[in-house]
mmCIF file of C-alpha atoms and ligand atoms in Angstrom:
data_model
loop_
_atom_site.group_PDB
_atom_site.id
_atom_site.type_symbol
_atom_site.label_atom_id
_atom_site.label_comp_id
_atom_site.label_asym_id
_atom_site.label_seq_id
_atom_site.Cartn_x
_atom_site.Cartn_y
_atom_site.Cartn_z
ATOM 1 C CA MET Y 1 28.251 89.467 25.315
ATOM 2 C CA PRO Y 2 26.805 92.430 23.402
ATOM 3 C CA ASP Y 3 27.487 93.077 19.748
ATOM 4 C CA VAL Y 4 30.858 94.712 19.153
ATOM 5 C CA ILE Y 5 32.039 96.926 16.294
ATOM 6 C CA VAL Y 6 35.542 95.710 15.513
ATOM 7 C CA ALA Y 7 36.577 97.519 12.328
ATOM 8 C CA LYS Y 8 35.564 99.583 9.364
ATOM 9 C CA ALA Y 9 34.653 97.501 6.338
ATOM 10 C CA SER Y 10 36.403 100.038 4.125
ATOM 11 C CA SER Y 11 39.721 99.351 5.899
ATOM 12 C CA PHE Y 12 40.005 95.806 4.459
ATOM 13 C CA ALA Y 13 41.948 94.807 1.404
ATOM 14 C CA ASP Y 14 40.266 92.270 -0.896
ATOM 15 C CA PRO Y 15 41.394 89.593 -0.350
ATOM 16 C CA GLY Y 16 42.238 90.683 3.153
ATOM 17 C CA ARG Y 17 42.023 89.775 6.792
ATOM 18 C CA LYS Y 18 42.248 91.199 10.287
ATOM 19 C CA VAL Y 19 42.520 89.188 13.507
ATOM 20 C CA PHE Y 20 40.936 90.406 16.748
ATOM 21 C CA ASP Y 21 40.883 89.502 20.421
ATOM 22 C CA VAL Y 22 37.749 90.765 22.142
ATOM 23 C CA GLY Y 23 37.386 89.655 25.744
ATOM 24 C CA GLY Y 24 39.467 86.557 25.104
ATOM 25 C CA ASN Y 25 37.530 85.650 21.930
ATOM 26 C CA GLU Y 26 40.080 85.452 19.109
ATOM 27 C CA PHE Y 27 38.692 85.516 15.596
ATOM 28 C CA GLY Y 28 39.575 86.513 12.071
ATOM 29 C CA VAL Y 29 37.449 88.620 9.743
ATOM 30 C CA PHE Y 30 38.156 88.060 6.059
ATOM 31 C CA LYS Y 31 37.106 89.954 2.960
ATOM 32 C CA LEU Y 32 36.956 88.047 -0.295
ATOM 33 C CA GLY Y 33 35.136 89.007 -3.480
ATOM 34 C CA GLY Y 34 33.482 91.922 -1.711
ATOM 35 C CA GLU Y 35 31.949 89.702 1.004
ATOM 36 C CA PHE Y 36 32.963 89.293 4.653
ATOM 37 C CA TYR Y 37 33.445 86.078 6.645
ATOM 38 C CA ALA Y 38 34.423 85.533 10.279
ATOM 39 C CA TRP Y 39 36.022 82.458 11.859
ATOM 40 C CA GLU Y 40 37.339 81.592 15.286
ATOM 41 C CA ASN Y 41 41.125 81.811 15.350
ATOM 42 C CA ARG Y 42 41.369 78.224 16.490
ATOM 43 C CA CYS Y 43 42.407 75.440 14.182
ATOM 44 C CA PRO Y 44 40.381 72.209 14.487
ATOM 45 C CA HIS Y 45 43.633 70.249 14.255
ATOM 46 C CA LEU Y 46 45.520 71.305 17.397
ATOM 47 C CA ASP Y 47 44.103 74.762 18.207
ATOM 48 C CA GLY Y 48 46.700 76.726 16.236
ATOM 49 C CA PRO Y 49 46.027 80.318 15.120
ATOM 50 C CA ALA Y 50 44.523 79.297 11.772
ATOM 51 C CA CYS Y 51 43.290 82.780 10.847
ATOM 52 C CA GLN Y 52 46.815 84.201 10.995
ATOM 53 C CA GLY Y 53 48.221 82.033 8.224
ATOM 54 C CA LYS Y 54 48.971 82.875 4.635
ATOM 55 C CA ILE Y 55 46.096 83.494 2.245
ATOM 56 C CA LEU Y 56 46.666 81.483 -0.934
ATOM 57 C CA PRO Y 57 44.608 80.688 -4.029
ATOM 58 C CA CYS Y 58 42.853 77.312 -4.006
ATOM 59 C CA SER Y 59 44.315 74.807 -6.422
ATOM 60 C CA THR Y 60 42.166 72.580 -8.576
ATOM 61 C CA GLU Y 61 42.786 70.011 -11.271
ATOM 62 C CA ALA Y 62 41.705 71.202 -14.702
ATOM 63 C CA VAL Y 63 39.966 68.391 -16.612
ATOM 64 C CA ASN Y 64 39.358 68.198 -20.364
ATOM 65 C CA ASP Y 65 36.055 67.017 -21.885
ATOM 66 C CA ASP Y 66 37.587 63.542 -22.331
ATOM 67 C CA LYS Y 67 38.384 63.483 -18.583
ATOM 68 C CA THR Y 68 42.136 63.813 -19.053
ATOM 69 C CA SER Y 69 43.960 66.209 -16.822
ATOM 70 C CA ARG Y 70 45.442 69.493 -17.939
ATOM 71 C CA GLY Y 71 47.264 69.727 -14.599
ATOM 72 C CA ARG Y 72 46.847 71.910 -11.555
ATOM 73 C CA GLU Y 73 45.552 75.456 -11.733
ATOM 74 C CA PHE Y 74 45.240 78.215 -9.163
ATOM 75 C CA SER Y 75 41.821 79.781 -8.713
ATOM 76 C CA LYS Y 76 41.466 83.479 -9.439
ATOM 77 C CA THR Y 77 38.497 83.791 -7.054
ATOM 78 C CA ASP Y 78 38.684 81.093 -4.341
ATOM 79 C CA MET Y 79 41.182 81.428 -1.510
ATOM 80 C CA ASN Y 80 42.307 79.354 1.449
ATOM 81 C CA VAL Y 81 43.906 80.429 4.692
ATOM 82 C CA VAL Y 82 46.743 78.105 5.706
ATOM 83 C CA CYS Y 83 47.194 77.368 9.413
ATOM 84 C CA PRO Y 84 50.747 78.410 10.298
ATOM 85 C CA TRP Y 85 51.356 75.480 12.636
ATOM 86 C CA HIS Y 86 50.976 72.400 10.386
ATOM 87 C CA GLY Y 87 49.567 73.663 7.104
ATOM 88 C CA PHE Y 88 45.914 72.662 7.231
ATOM 89 C CA GLU Y 89 44.043 74.780 4.676
ATOM 90 C CA PHE Y 90 40.559 76.230 5.053
ATOM 91 C CA ASP Y 91 38.305 77.806 2.454
ATOM 92 C CA ILE Y 92 37.804 81.438 3.445
ATOM 93 C CA ARG Y 93 34.141 81.361 2.346
ATOM 94 C CA THR Y 94 33.104 78.088 3.998
ATOM 95 C CA GLY Y 95 35.743 77.440 6.664
ATOM 96 C CA ARG Y 96 36.045 73.899 5.308
ATOM 97 C CA HIS Y 97 39.199 71.856 4.806
ATOM 98 C CA PRO Y 98 39.473 71.096 1.056
ATOM 99 C CA THR Y 99 39.291 67.309 1.370
ATOM 100 C CA ASN Y 100 37.624 66.593 4.722
ATOM 101 C CA ASN Y 101 34.258 68.263 5.350
ATOM 102 C CA ALA Y 102 34.376 67.197 9.001
ATOM 103 C CA VAL Y 103 37.405 69.456 9.548
ATOM 104 C CA ARG Y 104 36.372 73.083 9.533
ATOM 105 C CA LEU Y 105 36.743 76.396 11.251
ATOM 106 C CA ARG Y 106 33.975 77.531 13.573
ATOM 107 C CA ALA Y 107 31.964 80.492 12.365
ATOM 108 C CA VAL Y 108 31.663 83.739 14.298
ATOM 109 C CA LYS Y 109 28.368 85.600 13.923
ATOM 110 C CA MET Y 110 29.121 88.784 12.029
ATOM 111 C CA ARG Y 111 27.352 91.408 9.950
ATOM 112 C CA VAL Y 112 28.182 94.585 8.084
ATOM 113 C CA GLU Y 113 26.200 97.684 9.087
ATOM 114 C CA GLY Y 114 27.065 100.610 6.882
ATOM 115 C CA ASP Y 115 30.852 100.684 7.157
ATOM 116 C CA ASP Y 116 30.978 98.833 10.493
ATOM 117 C CA ILE Y 117 31.954 95.202 10.977
ATOM 118 C CA VAL Y 118 29.814 94.004 13.895
ATOM 119 C CA VAL Y 119 30.379 90.678 15.649
ATOM 120 C CA SER Y 120 28.176 88.853 18.159
ATOM 121 C CA LEU Y 121 30.401 86.864 20.471
ATOM 122 C CA ARG Y 122 29.516 84.123 22.899
ATOM 123 C CA ASP Y 123 29.768 84.892 26.613
HETATM 124 S S1 LIG B 201 47.099 73.400 14.523
HETATM 125 FE FE1 LIG B 201 46.472 74.046 12.556
HETATM 126 S S2 LIG B 201 47.303 72.600 11.212
HETATM 127 FE FE2 LIG B 201 47.864 71.899 13.181
#
């Protein structure tokens, strides 16, 4: 399949996301921290529409120098998308599940040319 222009980069919020269906290829394009990422809209759990879920800040445990916990914090820069079917979370930058590296979204080849978001889809 040839490369396809799917959107204007300037039309995205940050963080933001748009989901597309091009010739039966469903995928999400995300903007985070000024960068773009594209993932198939297919959850590795049970094929749910993972890219259409809520975008939420990643949570981490803040640890003091003496290794005691200060509790949970929400990241100001890292975000997950949460699959709407059963709640699996995926890092928008890496596509990875936060605790299981074997569970991840599949990348879609994408680039930004000027103000165009261009994707290269499989046949
Ligand atoms: S299909 Fe996505 S969490 Fe189950």
